[in-house]
Coordinates of C-alpha atoms in Angstrom, one line a residue:
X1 CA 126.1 134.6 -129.6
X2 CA 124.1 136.5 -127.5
X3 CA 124.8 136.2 -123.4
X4 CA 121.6 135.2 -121.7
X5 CA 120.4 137.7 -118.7
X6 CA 120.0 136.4 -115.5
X7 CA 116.6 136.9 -114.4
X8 CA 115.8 137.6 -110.5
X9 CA 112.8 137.6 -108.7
X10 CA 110.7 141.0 -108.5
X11 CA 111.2 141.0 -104.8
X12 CA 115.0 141.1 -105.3
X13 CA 115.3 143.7 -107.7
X14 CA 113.3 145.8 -105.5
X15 CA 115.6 145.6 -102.6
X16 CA 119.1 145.7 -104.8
X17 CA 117.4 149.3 -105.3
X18 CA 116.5 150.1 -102.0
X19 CA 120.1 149.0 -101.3
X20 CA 121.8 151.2 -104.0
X21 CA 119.4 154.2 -103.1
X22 CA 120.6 154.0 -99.9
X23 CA 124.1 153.7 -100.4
X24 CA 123.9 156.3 -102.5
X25 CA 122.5 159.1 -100.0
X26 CA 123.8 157.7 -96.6
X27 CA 126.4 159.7 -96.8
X28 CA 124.2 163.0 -96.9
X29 CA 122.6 162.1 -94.0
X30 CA 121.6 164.7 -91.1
X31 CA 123.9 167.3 -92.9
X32 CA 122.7 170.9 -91.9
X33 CA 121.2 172.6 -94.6
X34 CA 123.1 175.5 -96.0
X35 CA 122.2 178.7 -93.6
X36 CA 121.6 182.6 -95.1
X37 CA 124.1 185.1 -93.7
X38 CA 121.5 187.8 -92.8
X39 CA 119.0 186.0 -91.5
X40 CA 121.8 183.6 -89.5
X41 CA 122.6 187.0 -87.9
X42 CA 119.5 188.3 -87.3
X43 CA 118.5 185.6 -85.4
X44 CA 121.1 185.2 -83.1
X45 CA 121.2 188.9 -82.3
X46 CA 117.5 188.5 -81.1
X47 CA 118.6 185.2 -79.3
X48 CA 121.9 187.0 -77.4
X49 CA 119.1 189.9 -76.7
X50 CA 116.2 187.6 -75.0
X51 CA 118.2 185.1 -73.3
X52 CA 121.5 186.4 -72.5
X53 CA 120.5 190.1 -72.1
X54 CA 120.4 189.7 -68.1
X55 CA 123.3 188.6 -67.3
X56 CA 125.4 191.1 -70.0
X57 CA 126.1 193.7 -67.0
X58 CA 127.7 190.7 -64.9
X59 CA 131.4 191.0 -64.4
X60 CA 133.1 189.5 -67.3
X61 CA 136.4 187.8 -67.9
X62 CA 139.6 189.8 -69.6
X63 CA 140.3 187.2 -72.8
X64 CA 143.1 187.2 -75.0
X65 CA 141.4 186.7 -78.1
X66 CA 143.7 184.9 -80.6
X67 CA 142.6 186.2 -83.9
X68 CA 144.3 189.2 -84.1
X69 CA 143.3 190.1 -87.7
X70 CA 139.6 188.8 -87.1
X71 CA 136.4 190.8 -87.6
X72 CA 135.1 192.4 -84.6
X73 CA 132.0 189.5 -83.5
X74 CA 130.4 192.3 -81.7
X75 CA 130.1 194.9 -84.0
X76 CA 128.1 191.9 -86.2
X77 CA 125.1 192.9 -83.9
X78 CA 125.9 196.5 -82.9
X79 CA 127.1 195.2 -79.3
X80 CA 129.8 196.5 -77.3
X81 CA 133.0 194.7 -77.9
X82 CA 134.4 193.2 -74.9
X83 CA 137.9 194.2 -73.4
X84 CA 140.9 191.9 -74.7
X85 CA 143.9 191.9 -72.5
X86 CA 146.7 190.5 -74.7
X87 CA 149.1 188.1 -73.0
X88 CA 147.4 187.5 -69.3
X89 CA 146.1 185.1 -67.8
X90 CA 142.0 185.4 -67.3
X91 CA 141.2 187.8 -64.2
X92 CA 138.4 189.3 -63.0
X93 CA 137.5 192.8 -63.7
X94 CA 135.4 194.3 -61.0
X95 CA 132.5 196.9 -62.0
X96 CA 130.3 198.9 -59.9
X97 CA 127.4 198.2 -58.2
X98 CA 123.8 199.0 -58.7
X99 CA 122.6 202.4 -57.4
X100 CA 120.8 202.0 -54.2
X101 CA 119.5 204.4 -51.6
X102 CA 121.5 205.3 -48.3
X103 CA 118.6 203.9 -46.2
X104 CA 115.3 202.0 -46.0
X105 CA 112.3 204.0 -46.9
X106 CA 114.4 206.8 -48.9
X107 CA 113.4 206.9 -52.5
X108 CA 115.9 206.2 -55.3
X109 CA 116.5 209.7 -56.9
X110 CA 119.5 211.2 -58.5
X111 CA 120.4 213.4 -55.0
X112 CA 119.9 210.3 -53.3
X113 CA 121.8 207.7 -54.9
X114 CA 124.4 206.2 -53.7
X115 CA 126.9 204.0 -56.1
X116 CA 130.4 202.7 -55.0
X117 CA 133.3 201.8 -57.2
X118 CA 135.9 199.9 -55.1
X119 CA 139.3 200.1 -54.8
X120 CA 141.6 198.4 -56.7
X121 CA 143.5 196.4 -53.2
X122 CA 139.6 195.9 -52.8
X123 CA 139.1 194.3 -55.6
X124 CA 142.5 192.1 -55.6
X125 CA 141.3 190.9 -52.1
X126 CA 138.1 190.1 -53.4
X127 CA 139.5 187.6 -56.1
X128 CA 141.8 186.0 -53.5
X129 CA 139.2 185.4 -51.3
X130 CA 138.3 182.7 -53.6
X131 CA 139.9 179.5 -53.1
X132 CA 141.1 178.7 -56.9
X133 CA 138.9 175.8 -57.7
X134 CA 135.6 178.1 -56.9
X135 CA 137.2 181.0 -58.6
X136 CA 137.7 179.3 -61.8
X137 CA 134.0 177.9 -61.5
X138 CA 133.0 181.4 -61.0
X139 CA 134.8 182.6 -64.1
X140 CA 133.1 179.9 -66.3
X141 CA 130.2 180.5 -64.8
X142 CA 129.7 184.1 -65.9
X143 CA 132.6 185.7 -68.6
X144 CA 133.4 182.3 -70.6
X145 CA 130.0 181.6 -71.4
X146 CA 129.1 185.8 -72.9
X147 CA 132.5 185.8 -74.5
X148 CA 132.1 182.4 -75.9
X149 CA 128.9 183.5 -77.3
X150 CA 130.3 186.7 -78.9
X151 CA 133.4 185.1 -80.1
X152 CA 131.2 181.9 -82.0
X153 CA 128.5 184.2 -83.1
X154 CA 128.9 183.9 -86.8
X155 CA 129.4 180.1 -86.7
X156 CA 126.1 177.8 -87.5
X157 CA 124.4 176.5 -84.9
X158 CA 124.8 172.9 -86.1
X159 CA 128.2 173.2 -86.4
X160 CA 129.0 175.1 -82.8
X161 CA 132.6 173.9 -81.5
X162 CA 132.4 171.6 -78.1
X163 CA 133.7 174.5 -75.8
X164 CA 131.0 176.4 -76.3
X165 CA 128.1 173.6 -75.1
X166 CA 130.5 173.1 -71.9
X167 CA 130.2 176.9 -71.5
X168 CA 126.8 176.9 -71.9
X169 CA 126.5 173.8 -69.6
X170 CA 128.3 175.5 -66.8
X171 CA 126.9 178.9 -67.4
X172 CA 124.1 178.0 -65.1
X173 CA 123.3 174.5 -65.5
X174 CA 121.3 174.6 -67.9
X175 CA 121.2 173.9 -71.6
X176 CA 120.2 176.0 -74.6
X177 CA 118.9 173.3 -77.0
X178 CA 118.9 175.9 -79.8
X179 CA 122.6 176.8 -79.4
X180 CA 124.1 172.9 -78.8
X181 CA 124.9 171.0 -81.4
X182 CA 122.6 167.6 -81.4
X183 CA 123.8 164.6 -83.3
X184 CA 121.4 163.0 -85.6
X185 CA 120.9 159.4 -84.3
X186 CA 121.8 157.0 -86.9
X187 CA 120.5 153.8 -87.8
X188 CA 123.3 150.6 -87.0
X189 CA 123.6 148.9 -90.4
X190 CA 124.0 145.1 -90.0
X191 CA 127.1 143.3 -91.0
X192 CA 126.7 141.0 -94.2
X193 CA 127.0 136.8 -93.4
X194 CA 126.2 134.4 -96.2
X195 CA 123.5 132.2 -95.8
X196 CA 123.3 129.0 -94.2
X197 CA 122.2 126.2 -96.4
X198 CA 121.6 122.2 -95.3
X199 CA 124.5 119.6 -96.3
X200 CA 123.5 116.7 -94.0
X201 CA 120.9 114.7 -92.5
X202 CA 122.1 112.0 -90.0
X203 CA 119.5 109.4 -88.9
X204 CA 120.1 106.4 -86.3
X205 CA 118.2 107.9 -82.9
X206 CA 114.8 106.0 -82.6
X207 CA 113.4 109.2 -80.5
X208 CA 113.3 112.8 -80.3
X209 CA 116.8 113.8 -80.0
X210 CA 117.0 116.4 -77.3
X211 CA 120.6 117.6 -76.9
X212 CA 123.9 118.2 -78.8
X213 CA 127.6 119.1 -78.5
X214 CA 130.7 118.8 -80.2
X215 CA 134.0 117.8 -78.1
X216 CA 136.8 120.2 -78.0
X217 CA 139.4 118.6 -81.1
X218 CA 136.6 118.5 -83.1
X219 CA 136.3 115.3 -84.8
X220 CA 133.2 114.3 -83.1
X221 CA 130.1 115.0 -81.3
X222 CA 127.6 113.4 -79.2
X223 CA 124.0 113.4 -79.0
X224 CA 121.2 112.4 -76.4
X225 CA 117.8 110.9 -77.3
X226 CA 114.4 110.5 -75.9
X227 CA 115.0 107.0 -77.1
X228 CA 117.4 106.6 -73.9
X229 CA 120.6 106.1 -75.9
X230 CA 123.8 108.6 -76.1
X231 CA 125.5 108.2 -79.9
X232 CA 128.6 109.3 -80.7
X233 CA 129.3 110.3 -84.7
X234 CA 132.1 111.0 -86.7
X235 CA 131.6 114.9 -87.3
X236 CA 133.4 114.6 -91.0
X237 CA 131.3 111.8 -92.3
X238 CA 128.7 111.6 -90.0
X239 CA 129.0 107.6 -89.6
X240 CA 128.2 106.7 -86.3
X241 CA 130.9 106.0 -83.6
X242 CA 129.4 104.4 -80.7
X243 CA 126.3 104.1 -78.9
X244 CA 126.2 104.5 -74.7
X245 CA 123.2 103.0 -72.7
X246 CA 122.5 103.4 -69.4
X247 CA 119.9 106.4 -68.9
X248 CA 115.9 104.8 -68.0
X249 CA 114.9 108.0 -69.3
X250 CA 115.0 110.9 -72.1
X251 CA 118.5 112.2 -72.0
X252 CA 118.4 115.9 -71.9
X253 CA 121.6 117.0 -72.0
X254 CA 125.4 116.3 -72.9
X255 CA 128.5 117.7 -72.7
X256 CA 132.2 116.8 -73.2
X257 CA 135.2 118.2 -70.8
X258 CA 138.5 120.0 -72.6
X259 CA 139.7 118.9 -69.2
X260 CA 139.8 115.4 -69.3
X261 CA 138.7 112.5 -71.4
X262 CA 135.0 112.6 -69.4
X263 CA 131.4 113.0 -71.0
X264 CA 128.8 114.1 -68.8
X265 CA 125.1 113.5 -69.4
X266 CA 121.8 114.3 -67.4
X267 CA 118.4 113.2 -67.7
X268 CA 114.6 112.7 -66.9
X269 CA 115.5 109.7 -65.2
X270 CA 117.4 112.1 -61.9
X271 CA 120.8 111.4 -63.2
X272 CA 123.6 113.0 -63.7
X273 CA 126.4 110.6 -64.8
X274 CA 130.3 111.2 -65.9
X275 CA 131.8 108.6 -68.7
X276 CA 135.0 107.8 -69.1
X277 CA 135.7 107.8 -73.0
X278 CA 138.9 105.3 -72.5
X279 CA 136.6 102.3 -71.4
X280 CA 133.1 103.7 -72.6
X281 CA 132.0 102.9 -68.9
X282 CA 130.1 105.0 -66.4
X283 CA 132.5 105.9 -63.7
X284 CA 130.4 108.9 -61.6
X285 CA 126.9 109.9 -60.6
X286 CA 126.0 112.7 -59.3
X287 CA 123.0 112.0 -56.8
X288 CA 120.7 115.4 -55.2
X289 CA 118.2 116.7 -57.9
X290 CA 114.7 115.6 -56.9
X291 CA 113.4 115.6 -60.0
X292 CA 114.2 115.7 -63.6
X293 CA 117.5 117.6 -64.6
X294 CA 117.4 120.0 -67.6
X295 CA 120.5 120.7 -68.7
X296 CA 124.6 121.0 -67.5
X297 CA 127.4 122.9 -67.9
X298 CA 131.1 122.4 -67.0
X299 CA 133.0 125.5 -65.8
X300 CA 135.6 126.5 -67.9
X301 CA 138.5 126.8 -65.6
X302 CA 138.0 124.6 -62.6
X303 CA 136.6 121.2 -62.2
X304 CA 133.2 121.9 -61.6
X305 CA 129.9 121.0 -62.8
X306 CA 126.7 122.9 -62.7
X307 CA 123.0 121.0 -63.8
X308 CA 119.7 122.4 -63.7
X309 CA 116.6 120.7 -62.6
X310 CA 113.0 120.7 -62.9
X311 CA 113.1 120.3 -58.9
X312 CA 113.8 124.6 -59.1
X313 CA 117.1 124.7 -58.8
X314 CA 120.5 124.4 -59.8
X315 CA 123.3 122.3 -58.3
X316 CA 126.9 122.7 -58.3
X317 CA 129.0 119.9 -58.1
X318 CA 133.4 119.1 -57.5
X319 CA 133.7 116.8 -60.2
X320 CA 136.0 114.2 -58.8
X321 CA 134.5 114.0 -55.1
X322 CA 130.7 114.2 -56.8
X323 CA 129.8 116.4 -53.7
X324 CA 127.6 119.0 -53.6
X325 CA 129.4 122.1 -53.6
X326 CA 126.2 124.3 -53.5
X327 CA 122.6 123.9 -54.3
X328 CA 121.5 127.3 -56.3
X329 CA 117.7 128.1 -54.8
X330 CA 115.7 131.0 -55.9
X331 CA 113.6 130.0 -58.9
X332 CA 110.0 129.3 -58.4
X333 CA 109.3 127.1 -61.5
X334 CA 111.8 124.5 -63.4
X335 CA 115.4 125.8 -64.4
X336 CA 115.5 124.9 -68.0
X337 CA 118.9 125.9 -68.9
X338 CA 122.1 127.0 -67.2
X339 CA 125.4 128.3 -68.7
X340 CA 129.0 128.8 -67.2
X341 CA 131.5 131.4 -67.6
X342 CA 135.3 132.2 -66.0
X343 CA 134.1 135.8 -65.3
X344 CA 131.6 137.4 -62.9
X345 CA 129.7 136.2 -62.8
X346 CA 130.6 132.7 -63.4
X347 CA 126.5 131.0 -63.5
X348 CA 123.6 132.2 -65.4
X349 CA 120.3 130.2 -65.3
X350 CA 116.7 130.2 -67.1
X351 CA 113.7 129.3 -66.0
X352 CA 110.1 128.6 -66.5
X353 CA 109.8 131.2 -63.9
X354 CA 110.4 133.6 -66.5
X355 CA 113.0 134.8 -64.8
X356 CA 117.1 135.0 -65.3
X357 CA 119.3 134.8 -62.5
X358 CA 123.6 135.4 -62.2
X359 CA 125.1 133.5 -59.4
X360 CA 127.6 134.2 -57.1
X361 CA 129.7 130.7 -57.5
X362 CA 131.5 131.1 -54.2
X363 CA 128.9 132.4 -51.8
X364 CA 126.1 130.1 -53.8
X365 CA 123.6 133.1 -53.7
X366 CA 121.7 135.0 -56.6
X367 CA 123.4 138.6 -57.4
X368 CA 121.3 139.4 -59.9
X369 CA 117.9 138.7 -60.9
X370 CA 116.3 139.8 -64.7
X371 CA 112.4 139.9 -64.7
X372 CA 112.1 141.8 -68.5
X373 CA 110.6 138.3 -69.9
X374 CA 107.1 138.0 -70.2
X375 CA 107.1 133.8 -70.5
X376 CA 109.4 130.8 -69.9
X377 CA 113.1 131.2 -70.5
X378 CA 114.3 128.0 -72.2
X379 CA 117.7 129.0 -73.9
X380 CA 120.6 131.3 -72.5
X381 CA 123.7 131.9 -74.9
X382 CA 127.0 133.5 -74.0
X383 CA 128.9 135.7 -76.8
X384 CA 132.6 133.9 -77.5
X385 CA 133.8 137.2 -77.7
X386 CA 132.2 140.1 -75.8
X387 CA 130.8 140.5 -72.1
X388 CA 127.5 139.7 -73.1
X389 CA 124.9 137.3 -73.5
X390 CA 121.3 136.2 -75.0
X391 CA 118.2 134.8 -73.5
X392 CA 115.7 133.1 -75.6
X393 CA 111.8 133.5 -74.6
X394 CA 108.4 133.0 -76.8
X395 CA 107.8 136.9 -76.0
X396 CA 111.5 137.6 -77.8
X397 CA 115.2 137.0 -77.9
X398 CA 117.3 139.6 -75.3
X399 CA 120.7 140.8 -75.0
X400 CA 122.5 141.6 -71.9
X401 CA 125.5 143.3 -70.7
X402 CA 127.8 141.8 -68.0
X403 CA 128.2 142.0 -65.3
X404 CA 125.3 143.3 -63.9
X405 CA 122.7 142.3 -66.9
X406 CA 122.2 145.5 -68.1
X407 CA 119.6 145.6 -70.9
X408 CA 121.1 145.6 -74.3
X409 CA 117.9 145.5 -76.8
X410 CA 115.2 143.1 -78.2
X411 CA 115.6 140.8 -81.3
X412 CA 112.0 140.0 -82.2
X413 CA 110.1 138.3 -85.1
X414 CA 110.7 134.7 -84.3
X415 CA 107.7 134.5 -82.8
X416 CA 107.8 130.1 -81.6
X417 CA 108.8 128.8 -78.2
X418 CA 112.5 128.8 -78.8
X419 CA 114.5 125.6 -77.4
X420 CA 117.7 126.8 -78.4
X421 CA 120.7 129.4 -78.9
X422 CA 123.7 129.1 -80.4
X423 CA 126.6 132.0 -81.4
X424 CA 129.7 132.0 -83.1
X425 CA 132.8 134.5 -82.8
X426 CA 131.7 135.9 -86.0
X427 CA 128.2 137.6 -85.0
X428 CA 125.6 135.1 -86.1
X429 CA 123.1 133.8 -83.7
X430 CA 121.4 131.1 -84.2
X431 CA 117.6 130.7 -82.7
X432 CA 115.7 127.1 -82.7
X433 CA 112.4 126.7 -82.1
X434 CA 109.5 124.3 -81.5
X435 CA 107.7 124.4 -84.9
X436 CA 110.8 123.5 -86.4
X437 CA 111.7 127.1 -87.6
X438 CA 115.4 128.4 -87.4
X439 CA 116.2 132.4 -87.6
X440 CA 120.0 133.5 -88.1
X441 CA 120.4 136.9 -86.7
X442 CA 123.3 139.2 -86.7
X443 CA 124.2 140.0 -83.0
X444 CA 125.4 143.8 -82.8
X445 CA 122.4 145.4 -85.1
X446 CA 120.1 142.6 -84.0
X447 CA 119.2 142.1 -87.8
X448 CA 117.1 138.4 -89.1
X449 CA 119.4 137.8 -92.1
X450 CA 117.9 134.0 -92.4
X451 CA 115.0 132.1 -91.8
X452 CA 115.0 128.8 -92.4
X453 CA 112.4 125.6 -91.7
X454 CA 113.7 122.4 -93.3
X455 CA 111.5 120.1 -94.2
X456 CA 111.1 116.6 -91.7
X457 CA 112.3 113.4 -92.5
X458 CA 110.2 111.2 -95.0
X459 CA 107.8 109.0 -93.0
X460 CA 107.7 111.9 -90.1
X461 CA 104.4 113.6 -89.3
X462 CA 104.8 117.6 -90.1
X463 CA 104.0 118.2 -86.5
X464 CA 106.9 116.4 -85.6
X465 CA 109.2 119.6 -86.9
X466 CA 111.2 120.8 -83.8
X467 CA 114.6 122.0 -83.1
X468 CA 115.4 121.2 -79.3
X469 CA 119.5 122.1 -79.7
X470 CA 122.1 123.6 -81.7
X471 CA 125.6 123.9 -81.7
X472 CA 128.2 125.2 -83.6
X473 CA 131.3 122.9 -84.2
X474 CA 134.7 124.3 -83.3
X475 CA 135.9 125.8 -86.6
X476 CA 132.1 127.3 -86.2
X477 CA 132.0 126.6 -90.0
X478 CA 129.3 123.9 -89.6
X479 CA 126.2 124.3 -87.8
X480 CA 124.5 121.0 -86.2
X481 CA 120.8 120.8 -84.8
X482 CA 118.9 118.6 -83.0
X483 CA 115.2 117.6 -84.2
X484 CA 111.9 115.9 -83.1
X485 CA 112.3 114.0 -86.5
X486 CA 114.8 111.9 -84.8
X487 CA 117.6 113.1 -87.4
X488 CA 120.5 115.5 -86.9
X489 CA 121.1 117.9 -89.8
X490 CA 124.1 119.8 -90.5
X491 CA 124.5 123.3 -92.1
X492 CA 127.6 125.2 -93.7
X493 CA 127.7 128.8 -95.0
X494 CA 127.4 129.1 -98.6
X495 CA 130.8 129.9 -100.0
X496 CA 129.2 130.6 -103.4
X497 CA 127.0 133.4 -102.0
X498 CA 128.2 137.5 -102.1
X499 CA 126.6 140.4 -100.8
X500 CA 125.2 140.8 -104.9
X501 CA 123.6 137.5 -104.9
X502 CA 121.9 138.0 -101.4
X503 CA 122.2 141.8 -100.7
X504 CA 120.5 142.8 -97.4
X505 CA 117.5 143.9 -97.4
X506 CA 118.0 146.3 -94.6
X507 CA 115.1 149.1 -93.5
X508 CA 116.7 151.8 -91.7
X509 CA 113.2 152.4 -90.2
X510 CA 112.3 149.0 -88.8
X511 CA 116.1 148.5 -86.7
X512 CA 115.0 149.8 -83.6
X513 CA 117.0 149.2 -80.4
X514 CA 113.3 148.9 -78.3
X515 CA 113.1 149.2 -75.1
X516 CA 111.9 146.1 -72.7

């Protein structure tokens, strides 16, 4: 019986190749190619002649040169060979000085020449003069650098030791780019994830559903609607739980305290509100925001709540007396999304304004503000893991570096008005957008392993493809979003898929770390 072949696309055999080819030559990259002897030689005794031929007659170190059965470096180049003073510690050897004449206007002739050689007490009180840090500088700065030279002068270039590019370094300042050893920059190759495929669509809003999260023992999660409603689902089956009514407008965010049993939600309507989940009842607002609120965060450590308005600015809140701790103003357009953290520093807000700002919690002021994106910031991520975070933008996604938002690099190619960010420990990021598109990304290499744009819900216009929020579930094994089809749909990682089945295809060339 004869085995039938599996047959793959054209598209993937050509990138198994590209993948092989690769693997099979990255290990030869930026090796020097092998050097001739003679002309090796050659050309560094020109070099040691054209750029080191001035300072030669400076005075020069005594060195205890190791290899005692070595070849002379020298007499490589017909130079002089250097003193070696076996067993001491580096000195100074004091030569003569230059002939000059006895007096202005005399002319230099042999009658009239004058040329000192000092005493040796001169010369010991000459060295001590120098305190020992300056003395040692001195010494580096002239001897170690020559005798460095002379001593490594049959070595590659490629393959000069470290002391020598010190030497060099403090031999002057100034670098020799021919003589230091450059390393050749090397492309970050991306980490393999499997795929993400759909498992679940869940139906029941009767509006755009706006905003998701998953509560901290993970057996459900909650969800806010434009159809005024808050539904809680069972996260295994994805039965619904409960519905919670009491917003007059879209609700634009949720979120659910590992604190205590509370659920806090915001909306167009002005409101922020805490529930109790023991009686399902409202049992807090939260009144200030002058317009509608955005989004909301609870601070991981201490009971405080942060929201974000389209009134240009954010508000912080003490939980249980509902006042107004602080009221974060800076941003010139609406803050569309704001994120907490127990580090410094401990807020981080987006806005329309283009701009990203990191809060001081305790004085309430702004220490930082990012201006790198070109249009509206609607989504700002924090990594589980590392001191770093993401900001979504239609110009691109960023990374930063805490704590002072130092620019990390650009992850572009989802070009949409992205709503939404989501990362798990494991490196994926996870990018919504308005026209319904997702991208997964690997975070350290910045790589688009996955796009994916499931299709709407039958008896849904095509137009009304949108992902306004995604989350990852605790186990971060599942992956939930939020659509303008009014449905919820829930992802898992293929467990069928290996790096054979969907190899990378991964372009050395096209991984750039750009600049802003």
């Amino acid at each position: 019986m004869v085995e039938e072949v599996q047959k793959h696309s054209v598209h993937t055999l050509v990138f198994r190749s590209l993948k092989r080819t690769h693997d099979m030559f990255v290990a030869d990259n930026a090796k020097p190619i092998p050097l001739d002897d003679v002309s090796h030689k050659l050309k560094m005794s020109i070099k040691l002649r054209t750029d080191y031929g001035s300072v030669l007659h400076m005075p020069i170190l005594k060195e205890n040169f190791r290899e005692k059965d070595s070849p002379n470096p020298g007499d490589l180049y017909g130079h002089k060979q250097y003193p070696a003073n076996q067993g001491q510690e580096l000195e100074y050897l004091i030569t003569g000085t230059h002939p000059y004449p006895p007096g202005p206007g005399v002319a230099l002739t042999a009658d009239t020449k004058i040329q000192r050689m000092p005493s040796e007490s001169a010369a010991q009180s000459l060295a001590v003069a120098l305190p020992p840090s300056q003395s040692r500088l001195e010494a580096n700065r002239t001897a170690a650098g020559v005798g460095d030279i002379y001593r490594h002068a049959g070595i590659p270039e490629r393959a000069q030791p470290p002391g020598l590019s010190m030497a060099l370094m403090e031999a002057g300042g100034n670098k020799n780019s021919a003589l230091i050893a450059k390393k050749a920059p090397t492309m970050p190759k991306p980490q393999w994830h499997p795929p993400w495929k759909l498992y679940r669509v869940i139906s029941g809003h009767l509006g755009w559903v706006r905003c998701i999260a998953v509560e901290p023992g993970n057996q459900w999660f909650v969800t806010g609607s434009a159809d005024r409603t808050i539904k809680i689902w069972d996260l295994a089956s994805g039965k619904l739980k409960l519905s919670l009514t009491g917003h007059i407008s879209t609700v634009r965010g949720v979120i659910v305290s590992g604190r205590s049993p509370y659920l806090f939600s915001c909306g167009e309507d002005k409101q922020v509100k805490c529930w109790d989940l023991e009686y399902n009842k409202v049992i807090r607002h939260y009144h200030g925001h002058l317009s509608a609120v955005y989004g909301l965060d609870l601070h991981p450590t201490i009971d405080v709540l942060v929201t974000c308005s389209r009134d240009s600015t954010a508000r912080i809140w003490d939980v249980r007396t509902k006042a107004s701790v602080h009221t974060l103003a800076g941003h010139t357009n609406a803050v569309a999304t704001v994120k907490c953290q127990a580090a410094e520093p401990q807020i981080i807000t987006g806005s329309h304004d283009t701009t990203i700002r990191l809060w001081d919690l305790v004085a309430g002021k702004t220490r930082v503000t990012l201006t790198n994106h070109k249009k509206s910031v609607r989504a700002v991520v924090l990594h589980p893991r590392h001191y770093t975070f993401a900001s979504g933008s239609p110009d691109n996604i960023k990374q930063w570096k805490f704590p002072d938002g130092n620019f990390i690099q650009n992850l572009s190619g989802h070009n949409a008005i992205i709503n939404t960010l989501a990362v798990n420990s494991d490196g994926v990021l996870v990018s919504g957008a308005d026209n319904g598109t997702m991208h997964l990304w690997d975070w350290r290499t910045g790589y688009n392993f996955q796009r994916v744009h499931a299709a709407v819900q039958p008896g849904s216009l095509d137009s009304e493809s949108g992902i306004f929020a995604c989350a990852f579930d605790q186990s971060e094994s599942r992956l939930l979003t939020a659509e303008a089809d009014k449905t919820i749909k829930v992802y898992r990682e293929d467990d069928t898929a290996t790096e054979e089945t969907h190899p990378v295809s991964w372009k050395p060339e096209i991984i750039k770390r750009k600049r802003f």
